[in-house]
mmCIF file of C-alpha atoms in Angstrom:
data_model
loop_
_atom_site.group_PDB
_atom_site.id
_atom_site.type_symbol
_atom_site.label_atom_id
_atom_site.label_comp_id
_atom_site.label_asym_id
_atom_site.label_seq_id
_atom_site.Cartn_x
_atom_site.Cartn_y
_atom_site.Cartn_z
ATOM 1 C CA MET M 1 170.652 72.033 111.160
ATOM 2 C CA ARG M 2 172.958 74.647 110.263
ATOM 3 C CA SER M 3 172.713 77.213 107.569
ATOM 4 C CA GLY M 4 175.628 79.328 106.082
ATOM 5 C CA PRO M 5 176.505 81.538 102.966
ATOM 6 C CA ILE M 6 179.369 79.920 100.787
ATOM 7 C CA GLN M 7 180.768 80.243 97.268
ATOM 8 C CA ARG M 8 179.105 77.407 95.065
ATOM 9 C CA ASN M 9 181.365 77.219 92.096
ATOM 10 C CA GLY M 10 182.161 80.517 92.354
ATOM 11 C CA ILE M 11 178.199 82.043 92.854
ATOM 12 C CA SER M 12 177.077 83.133 95.768
ATOM 13 C CA CYS M 13 174.160 81.229 97.462
ATOM 14 C CA ILE M 14 172.137 80.193 100.812
ATOM 15 C CA LEU M 15 172.146 76.353 101.343
ATOM 16 C CA VAL M 16 170.949 74.603 104.187
ATOM 17 C CA ALA M 17 172.123 71.821 105.278
ATOM 18 C CA LEU M 18 169.382 68.922 106.045
ATOM 19 C CA THR M 19 170.257 66.273 109.129
ATOM 20 C CA THR M 20 166.264 65.261 109.237
ATOM 21 C CA VAL M 21 164.280 63.720 106.216
ATOM 22 C CA VAL M 22 162.126 67.315 105.099
ATOM 23 C CA GLY M 23 160.677 68.863 102.637
ATOM 24 C CA LEU M 24 162.538 72.239 102.292
ATOM 25 C CA VAL M 25 162.835 72.508 98.464
ATOM 26 C CA GLY M 26 161.472 69.040 97.087
ATOM 27 C CA ALA M 27 162.267 65.923 98.931
ATOM 28 C CA ALA M 28 165.777 65.999 100.748
ATOM 29 C CA GLN M 29 167.555 63.005 102.034
ATOM 30 C CA ALA M 30 169.383 63.138 105.252
ATOM 31 C CA GLY M 31 172.625 65.494 105.428
ATOM 32 C CA SER M 32 172.141 66.654 102.033
ATOM 33 C CA LEU M 33 172.072 70.374 100.612
ATOM 34 C CA ARG M 34 169.425 72.375 99.113
ATOM 35 C CA VAL M 35 170.063 75.568 97.202
ATOM 36 C CA ILE M 36 167.466 78.473 99.591
ATOM 37 C CA ALA M 37 168.567 81.340 96.768
ATOM 38 C CA LYS M 38 171.334 82.039 94.471
ATOM 39 C CA TYR M 39 173.209 84.849 92.539
ATOM 40 C CA GLY M 40 170.721 85.431 89.872
ATOM 41 C CA ASP M 41 167.412 84.355 91.072
ATOM 42 C CA PRO M 42 164.672 86.879 91.393
ATOM 43 C CA ALA M 43 164.546 88.520 94.385
ATOM 44 C CA PRO M 44 160.438 88.710 95.856
ATOM 45 C CA GLY M 45 159.333 92.127 96.291
ATOM 46 C CA SER M 46 160.962 93.756 93.290
ATOM 47 C CA GLU M 47 161.955 93.538 90.050
ATOM 48 C CA GLY M 48 165.615 92.788 90.686
ATOM 49 C CA ASN M 49 167.621 89.702 91.125
ATOM 50 C CA PHE M 50 169.929 88.477 94.137
ATOM 51 C CA ARG M 51 173.263 89.150 93.557
ATOM 52 C CA THR M 52 175.384 88.661 97.321
ATOM 53 C CA PHE M 53 174.059 87.288 100.702
ATOM 54 C CA LEU M 54 176.685 89.980 102.468
ATOM 55 C CA GLN M 55 179.147 87.543 103.219
ATOM 56 C CA LEU M 56 181.920 89.940 103.035
ATOM 57 C CA GLY M 57 180.505 92.105 105.524
ATOM 58 C CA GLY M 58 179.964 88.920 108.008
ATOM 59 C CA ALA M 59 176.687 88.849 107.961
ATOM 60 C CA ASP M 60 175.312 85.517 108.946
ATOM 61 C CA PRO M 61 171.858 83.362 108.010
ATOM 62 C CA ALA M 62 169.806 82.354 110.849
ATOM 63 C CA ILE M 63 167.633 79.492 110.881
ATOM 64 C CA SER M 64 164.472 78.271 113.112
ATOM 65 C CA GLY M 65 162.908 74.755 112.303
ATOM 66 C CA ARG M 66 162.792 74.877 108.523
ATOM 67 C CA ASN M 67 162.738 78.639 108.319
ATOM 68 C CA ILE M 68 165.622 80.755 107.301
ATOM 69 C CA ALA M 69 166.311 84.235 107.533
ATOM 70 C CA PHE M 70 169.038 86.082 105.375
ATOM 71 C CA GLY M 71 170.517 89.540 104.213
ATOM 72 C CA ALA M 72 170.726 90.283 100.560
ATOM 73 C CA SER M 73 172.040 92.414 97.609
ATOM 74 C CA ILE M 74 170.378 92.736 94.786
ATOM 75 C CA ASP M 75 170.309 94.751 91.818
ATOM 76 C CA GLY M 76 170.018 98.550 92.834
ATOM 77 C CA GLY M 77 169.225 97.503 96.373
ATOM 78 C CA GLY M 78 168.648 95.062 99.271
ATOM 79 C CA GLY M 79 167.321 93.921 102.637
ATOM 80 C CA VAL M 80 165.974 91.062 104.396
ATOM 81 C CA TYR M 81 164.302 88.161 102.972
ATOM 82 C CA ALA M 82 163.349 84.895 104.579
ATOM 83 C CA TYR M 83 161.932 81.420 103.436
ATOM 84 C CA ILE M 84 159.212 80.252 105.883
ATOM 85 C CA ASP M 85 156.771 77.667 105.418
ATOM 86 C CA GLY M 86 158.426 76.516 102.097
ATOM 87 C CA LYS M 87 157.755 80.056 100.397
ATOM 88 C CA LEU M 88 160.722 82.917 99.864
ATOM 89 C CA ARG M 89 159.306 86.084 100.974
ATOM 90 C CA VAL M 90 160.885 89.831 101.490
ATOM 91 C CA ILE M 91 161.058 91.092 104.919
ATOM 92 C CA ALA M 92 161.500 94.165 104.179
ATOM 93 C CA ASP M 93 163.964 95.760 101.552
ATOM 94 C CA THR M 94 164.975 99.332 100.231
ATOM 95 C CA ASN M 95 161.958 99.313 98.192
ATOM 96 C CA THR M 96 159.970 99.057 101.055
ATOM 97 C CA PRO M 97 158.658 102.074 102.896
ATOM 98 C CA MET M 98 159.772 102.240 106.421
ATOM 99 C CA PRO M 99 156.511 102.927 108.604
ATOM 100 C CA GLY M 100 156.449 106.304 110.430
ATOM 101 C CA THR M 101 158.674 107.460 108.321
ATOM 102 C CA SER M 102 158.634 109.155 104.701
ATOM 103 C CA GLY M 103 161.359 107.195 103.834
ATOM 104 C CA ASN M 104 162.331 103.724 102.891
ATOM 105 C CA PHE M 105 164.079 101.250 104.670
ATOM 106 C CA GLY M 106 167.859 101.419 104.348
ATOM 107 C CA PHE M 107 170.445 98.732 105.423
ATOM 108 C CA LEU M 108 174.340 98.219 107.052
ATOM 109 C CA GLY M 109 174.685 95.141 105.796
ATOM 110 C CA SER M 110 177.938 95.674 104.696
ATOM 111 C CA GLU M 111 179.091 95.775 108.176
ATOM 112 C CA GLY M 112 177.896 92.620 109.276
ATOM 113 C CA GLY M 113 174.371 93.371 110.691
ATOM 114 C CA SER M 114 172.579 89.643 110.298
ATOM 115 C CA PRO M 115 168.672 89.152 110.731
ATOM 116 C CA SER M 116 167.309 86.411 113.289
ATOM 117 C CA ILE M 117 164.695 84.128 112.919
ATOM 118 C CA SER M 118 162.559 82.242 115.723
ATOM 119 C CA GLY M 119 159.342 80.389 114.273
ATOM 120 C CA ARG M 120 157.805 82.803 111.758
ATOM 121 C CA ASN M 121 159.040 85.834 113.484
ATOM 122 C CA VAL M 122 162.243 88.005 112.027
ATOM 123 C CA ALA M 123 164.676 90.767 113.955
ATOM 124 C CA PHE M 124 166.528 93.237 112.530
ATOM 125 C CA GLY M 125 168.074 96.409 112.212
ATOM 126 C CA ALA M 126 167.552 98.722 109.567
ATOM 127 C CA ALA M 127 168.060 102.780 108.931
ATOM 128 C CA ALA M 128 166.648 105.899 107.519
ATOM 129 C CA ILE M 129 168.954 108.243 106.337
ATOM 130 C CA ALA M 130 171.050 108.606 109.658
ATOM 131 C CA THR M 131 168.984 106.841 111.867
ATOM 132 C CA GLY M 132 169.073 103.165 112.839
ATOM 133 C CA SER M 133 166.176 101.347 114.167
ATOM 134 C CA ILE M 134 165.264 97.656 115.603
ATOM 135 C CA TRP M 135 162.198 95.831 113.720
ATOM 136 C CA MET M 136 160.236 92.680 114.200
ATOM 137 C CA TYR M 137 158.441 91.180 111.250
ATOM 138 C CA ARG M 138 155.405 88.850 112.737
ATOM 139 C CA ASP M 139 152.643 88.095 110.501
ATOM 140 C CA GLY M 140 152.836 89.742 107.726
ATOM 141 C CA SER M 141 153.734 93.054 109.715
ATOM 142 C CA LEU M 142 156.705 95.093 110.536
ATOM 143 C CA ILE M 143 156.733 96.348 113.992
ATOM 144 C CA ASN M 144 159.373 98.942 114.856
ATOM 145 C CA ILE M 145 160.864 97.910 118.620
ATOM 146 C CA ALA M 146 163.091 101.066 119.037
ATOM 147 C CA ASP M 147 164.481 103.791 117.062
ATOM 148 C CA VAL M 148 166.110 106.893 117.634
ATOM 149 C CA ASN M 149 162.507 108.756 119.033
ATOM 150 C CA THR M 150 162.176 105.892 121.254
ATOM 151 C CA PRO M 151 162.721 106.695 125.199
ATOM 152 C CA VAL M 152 165.443 104.957 126.565
ATOM 153 C CA PRO M 153 164.189 102.668 129.691
ATOM 154 C CA GLY M 154 165.528 103.012 132.833
ATOM 155 C CA GLY M 155 167.505 106.106 131.841
ATOM 156 C CA THR M 156 167.050 109.275 130.248
ATOM 157 C CA GLY M 157 166.557 110.599 126.816
ATOM 158 C CA THR M 158 166.481 108.574 123.527
ATOM 159 C CA PHE M 159 168.562 106.109 121.908
ATOM 160 C CA SER M 160 171.140 107.254 119.803
ATOM 161 C CA ASN M 161 172.261 104.447 118.063
ATOM 162 C CA PHE M 162 172.244 100.346 117.806
ATOM 163 C CA GLY M 163 175.438 99.472 117.082
ATOM 164 C CA LEU M 164 174.820 98.517 113.524
ATOM 165 C CA GLY M 165 177.316 100.098 112.078
ATOM 166 C CA HIS M 166 179.914 97.927 113.728
ATOM 167 C CA GLY M 167 177.676 94.413 112.701
ATOM 168 C CA VAL M 168 176.088 94.188 116.438
ATOM 169 C CA SER M 169 172.597 92.710 115.627
ATOM 170 C CA PRO M 170 169.226 92.025 117.446
ATOM 171 C CA SER M 171 168.103 88.399 118.992
ATOM 172 C CA ILE M 172 164.621 87.075 118.879
ATOM 173 C CA SER M 173 162.780 84.400 120.456
ATOM 174 C CA GLY M 174 159.139 83.796 119.983
ATOM 175 C CA GLU M 175 158.106 87.438 120.048
ATOM 176 C CA ASN M 176 160.765 88.807 122.290
ATOM 177 C CA VAL M 177 163.837 90.668 121.204
ATOM 178 C CA ALA M 178 166.882 91.409 122.818
ATOM 179 C CA PHE M 179 169.505 94.216 121.589
ATOM 180 C CA ALA M 180 172.227 96.541 122.213
ATOM 181 C CA GLY M 181 171.303 100.797 122.392
ATOM 182 C CA VAL M 182 173.147 103.528 123.094
ATOM 183 C CA SER M 183 171.968 107.176 123.891
ATOM 184 C CA SER M 184 173.627 110.066 124.959
ATOM 185 C CA GLU M 185 173.751 109.171 128.464
ATOM 186 C CA THR M 186 174.384 105.499 128.727
ATOM 187 C CA SER M 187 174.564 102.346 126.868
ATOM 188 C CA GLY M 188 173.371 98.746 127.728
ATOM 189 C CA ILE M 189 171.516 95.769 126.727
ATOM 190 C CA TYR M 190 167.818 96.094 126.267
ATOM 191 C CA ALA M 191 164.509 93.536 125.628
ATOM 192 C CA TYR M 192 161.792 93.985 124.206
ATOM 193 C CA ILE M 193 159.392 91.248 126.280
ATOM 194 C CA ASN M 194 156.106 90.811 126.299
ATOM 195 C CA GLY M 195 154.867 93.878 124.577
ATOM 196 C CA GLU M 196 157.316 96.390 126.478
ATOM 197 C CA LEU M 197 160.997 97.518 126.668
ATOM 198 C CA ARG M 198 162.644 97.053 129.467
ATOM 199 C CA VAL M 199 166.447 97.658 130.618
ATOM 200 C CA ILE M 200 168.547 94.128 130.856
ATOM 201 C CA ALA M 201 171.896 96.043 132.162
ATOM 202 C CA ASP M 202 173.335 99.563 131.483
ATOM 203 C CA THR M 203 176.329 101.419 132.518
ATOM 204 C CA ASN M 204 174.484 102.380 135.644
ATOM 205 C CA THR M 205 174.391 98.715 136.550
ATOM 206 C CA LEU M 206 176.336 96.834 139.341
ATOM 207 C CA VAL M 207 178.390 93.895 137.855
ATOM 208 C CA PRO M 208 177.980 90.610 139.494
ATOM 209 C CA GLY M 209 181.072 88.680 140.687
ATOM 210 C CA ALA M 210 183.336 91.816 140.181
ATOM 211 C CA PRO M 211 186.059 91.817 142.833
ATOM 212 C CA SER M 212 184.985 95.366 144.187
ATOM 213 C CA PRO M 213 181.952 97.394 143.153
ATOM 214 C CA ARG M 214 181.438 97.981 139.807
ATOM 215 C CA THR M 215 179.612 99.459 136.864
ATOM 216 C CA PHE M 216 179.536 97.877 133.245
ATOM 217 C CA MET M 217 181.274 100.391 130.870
ATOM 218 C CA ASN M 218 180.351 98.843 127.545
ATOM 219 C CA PHE M 219 178.602 95.867 125.807
ATOM 220 C CA GLY M 220 181.132 94.881 123.128
ATOM 221 C CA GLN M 221 179.183 96.932 120.478
ATOM 222 C CA LEU M 222 182.173 98.398 119.547
ATOM 223 C CA GLY M 223 183.565 94.799 118.756
ATOM 224 C CA GLY M 224 180.188 93.530 117.009
ATOM 225 C CA VAL M 225 179.468 91.628 120.226
ATOM 226 C CA SER M 226 175.418 90.467 119.761
ATOM 227 C CA PRO M 227 173.261 89.875 122.838
ATOM 228 C CA SER M 228 171.327 86.539 122.768
ATOM 229 C CA ILE M 229 167.722 85.786 124.296
ATOM 230 C CA SER M 230 166.002 82.672 124.895
ATOM 231 C CA GLY M 231 162.243 83.296 126.266
ATOM 232 C CA GLU M 232 162.904 86.122 128.681
ATOM 233 C CA ASN M 233 166.364 85.396 129.467
ATOM 234 C CA VAL M 234 169.236 87.200 127.802
ATOM 235 C CA ALA M 235 173.094 86.345 127.579
ATOM 236 C CA PHE M 236 175.375 89.550 126.747
ATOM 237 C CA LYS M 237 179.306 90.777 126.630
ATOM 238 C CA GLY M 238 180.027 93.172 129.445
ATOM 239 C CA VAL M 239 183.083 95.286 129.723
ATOM 240 C CA TRP M 240 184.002 96.908 133.418
ATOM 241 C CA LEU M 241 187.480 98.583 134.701
ATOM 242 C CA GLY M 242 189.752 95.990 135.053
ATOM 243 C CA GLY M 243 187.935 92.998 133.624
ATOM 244 C CA GLY M 244 185.113 91.890 131.892
ATOM 245 C CA GLY M 245 183.087 88.866 130.907
ATOM 246 C CA VAL M 246 180.047 86.994 129.701
ATOM 247 C CA TYR M 247 176.651 87.594 131.924
ATOM 248 C CA ALA M 248 173.156 86.269 131.934
ATOM 249 C CA TYR M 249 169.569 87.837 132.783
ATOM 250 C CA ILE M 250 167.762 84.425 133.766
ATOM 251 C CA ASN M 251 164.599 84.736 135.649
ATOM 252 C CA GLY M 252 164.567 88.077 136.384
ATOM 253 C CA SER M 253 168.234 88.013 137.745
ATOM 254 C CA LEU M 254 171.568 89.154 136.567
ATOM 255 C CA ARG M 255 174.400 86.483 137.207
ATOM 256 C CA VAL M 256 177.982 86.550 136.033
ATOM 257 C CA ILE M 257 178.168 83.326 133.989
ATOM 258 C CA ALA M 258 182.771 83.347 133.333
ATOM 259 C CA ASP M 259 184.363 86.466 133.639
ATOM 260 C CA THR M 260 188.420 87.233 133.808
ATOM 261 C CA THR M 261 188.301 86.445 137.315
ATOM 262 C CA THR M 262 186.968 82.881 137.038
ATOM 263 C CA THR M 263 188.136 81.878 133.832
ATOM 264 C CA GLY M 264 190.437 84.367 132.121
ATOM 265 C CA VAL M 265 187.275 84.716 129.539
ATOM 266 C CA SER M 266 186.102 88.335 128.836
ATOM 267 C CA GLY M 267 183.555 86.998 126.624
ATOM 268 C CA VAL M 268 182.630 87.191 122.980
ATOM 269 C CA GLY M 269 179.024 86.063 121.325
ATOM 270 C CA PRO M 270 177.785 84.230 123.868
ATOM 271 C CA SER M 271 174.447 82.268 123.149
ATOM 272 C CA ILE M 272 171.600 81.338 125.281
ATOM 273 C CA HIS M 273 168.800 78.322 125.038
ATOM 274 C CA GLY M 274 166.744 78.115 128.114
ATOM 275 C CA GLU M 275 168.970 78.412 130.994
ATOM 276 C CA ASN M 276 171.834 77.772 129.335
ATOM 277 C CA VAL M 277 174.814 79.836 128.143
ATOM 278 C CA ALA M 278 177.719 78.896 125.365
#
C-alpha cells in the first residue's frame, strides 16, 4: 500500500490507496482511495480541527499494514497522529505533557520531520523549548529513546541534537528505533535495540570499502537524510573525506552497499527491509 498527503479539491488530506480488499474506513474495493483525515475534521485529543498535514515542510505519512501515522497542524497547535486498528488517535501533540519535563511536546514539522510506524508502534522526533528528543509510542505509553540528557553510546558527553530541524526522522521496526544524533564530540547513527542504545557508526568509525583508511565525517543530517531500520539491521548515508555512500549494519557487521568508488553514488535516503537495501 502507498499513502501520501495531497490536495483534494483544494483541501488538504491524508489518503490511503488500498491494493487489497480491506476495511479501513468502511468497505473498500481494490485500488480505491479512502480519506483517513482531512481539513476541518476534529483532531483527537483536543478541541481543535485538522488544518494541514505539513506537506509544505516535506513531512510524510507512514504506513504499516493497515495502520498509518502522520503529522498535522490543528487549531492552536499540532502533533503526531495515527490511524490504528480502525481508530484515529493522537500519539502526542502540543497539549500532551512531555514525560520527564515541566512542559508539553513541541514539534518541528514545518521542517519536514516525519513519524515512522511499525505495527501499532510509532517513532517520532519532538522538541521542548530548545531541546530535541526521540520518542516511541508503544501500547499507549510514550517512551523516551534519547534526549539532550542521554549519554552518547560509544562516545563521551550527551546528545545535543537529532537533526530534527533539518527534517531528519527516526525509523522504527517492531520496538527497535534508529536515529541520527549529534554531540559536542561526535555525530553518528544510533539505534535503540532490545531496550538498549548502541552506536551503529559515528565519526570514529572506519569506513568500510574506502580506498584508504578513512573515518566518517557526517551522516547526511544537514541534508535531511534519515536512517532506516528493519529488525536489528540499519541502513544509512555516510560521508567521508573524498567520498560517501550508502552503508548498512547487517547481522552485527558494517558494510558498504554502494559508494562513490563503486557506482559514483553518494547516497540519499536509503531504505532497508531484512537484509535488502534500496
